[in-house]
Amino acid sequence: MNNIEKKLAEEKKRLDLVTAPQELEARLRRALNTSKPKRRNRFFTLGKLAAVALFFMMLVGYNFNAFAYYGKKLLGFDEVISGTLNDLNEKGMGQMIGKKIMLQDGTEFTIDGLMTDANQLILYYTLLNPNGIEEMANFDFRLEKITGFLTYSQVSSGVSSMNAAGTEIKGTMHFDPVSPFARKLTIHIWEPSLNGQGTESSLSFPYNPNKAMQTQIKQSIKKTVNVDKGYIKFQSLTATPTATVIEGTLDVENFDRLPLGLHGIQLIANGEEIEILGSGVKSAIRGSKFYIQFDRLPEQLESLELYVSEFIGYQKLDEMIVIGSEHVDPYILNGKELWITNISRTSKNVEITISTDHDVMLHGVSIGNANEQTSLLTTVNQTMVEQENGRITKERTLLFDLMVEPEFLLVEGMHYIKRYNKIIEIPVN
């Protein structure tokens, strides 16, 4: 096995180790299970039509009750909650549950309580086993979804902490909001089994939507920001005691070229930036739907702005970089530095190792000479490196078939994080 084949084998091994987030698996499974062919009812009577119309009028007109519930404080969760959630817990917001189930390995699972509003459901739980909870139990043990009347709520994030003795885990798990019509909810649990297949169980518990916290602001936005490869359309803002969620759609050709593509969008309230908590994108008929979740808004709100500070951009370059001779200084591509740190050849390939800023992804790369060109075969050994000055650079090796003796490197364009500095003012009255 030559040097190139070894590197390709190592890259394949690295990709094999990459696993999808647990919540992604659950969402994909749901999409597959619900893809049944639809049958059209040809005898839809006027009576049924009137009933459906009335039902949807109820849906549109109903929201969570205007008065939040003041209950008991959930104890023992100080290490897994802070900031907004800690404040709400200190005020006794939420509802106590106290339902339990015994798992296969003898661990007791308890739903301690809930906090719910129009943006999310936050579940507080405890895993307890006096004989010790298996290492990584909080990873293998999954709370997959919550179901109920008009409810199919999937997990979005979670955090947990184990005690020093290894016998108890306290955790919170965030789910999609549940229906205000639900009176009973069921959580679906997945746990590993000895045969490695895993088993599913469930635990039902009563739910009182009257104890949900009220929505503070629900504001339409309907503003569009154009970017290099498409547009972002901001549709609405929903502010509740636990979070502030911006929803919209986007159609951006190169959106998936860089991770955390929505985290350059800031929410500014009273001149201060609100902490971003997470974001997500899912496919839709026209572009993609997205949400960005921020922390809650201040109680006294005087101004509110969306600031599109940074987002994925694209710059056409058609740059020719001469190679084969020593070049001490970096090459400059649209203000970004590119270092060629090594060039080597084997009997089959040409390897060019480069270093750029962490956000730079080259597009349309090839090597060539005066007679012919060869396009990039693949990129291997991509690593992030922190320099002595704190700057993060991305190093990787470009592989080309040795079809030509290269004299230059051609770069058609690059994707990168671009500053847009677009401001959208959101009415607060």
Coordinates of C-alpha atoms in Angstrom, one line a residue, residues 103-106 134-142 189-201:
L103 CA -35.4 0.2 33.3
Q104 CA -34.0 -3.2 32.3
D105 CA -30.8 -2.8 34.2
G106 CA -32.5 -1.9 37.4
E134 CA -23.0 2.1 33.7
E135 CA -20.4 4.4 32.2
M136 CA -21.8 6.4 29.3
A137 CA -25.3 5.5 30.3
N138 CA -26.4 9.0 29.6
F139 CA -25.2 8.6 26.1
D140 CA -26.8 5.2 25.3
F141 CA -30.0 5.9 27.2
R142 CA -32.2 8.1 24.9
I189 CA -37.5 5.7 25.9
W190 CA -34.7 3.8 24.1
E191 CA -32.2 1.8 26.2
P192 CA -29.4 -0.5 25.2
S193 CA -29.8 -4.3 25.7
L194 CA -27.4 -7.1 26.1
N195 CA -27.8 -8.3 22.5
G196 CA -26.9 -4.8 21.3
Q197 CA -30.2 -4.2 19.6
G198 CA -31.8 -1.9 22.2
T199 CA -35.4 -1.9 23.5
E200 CA -38.1 0.8 23.6
S201 CA -40.4 1.6 26.5

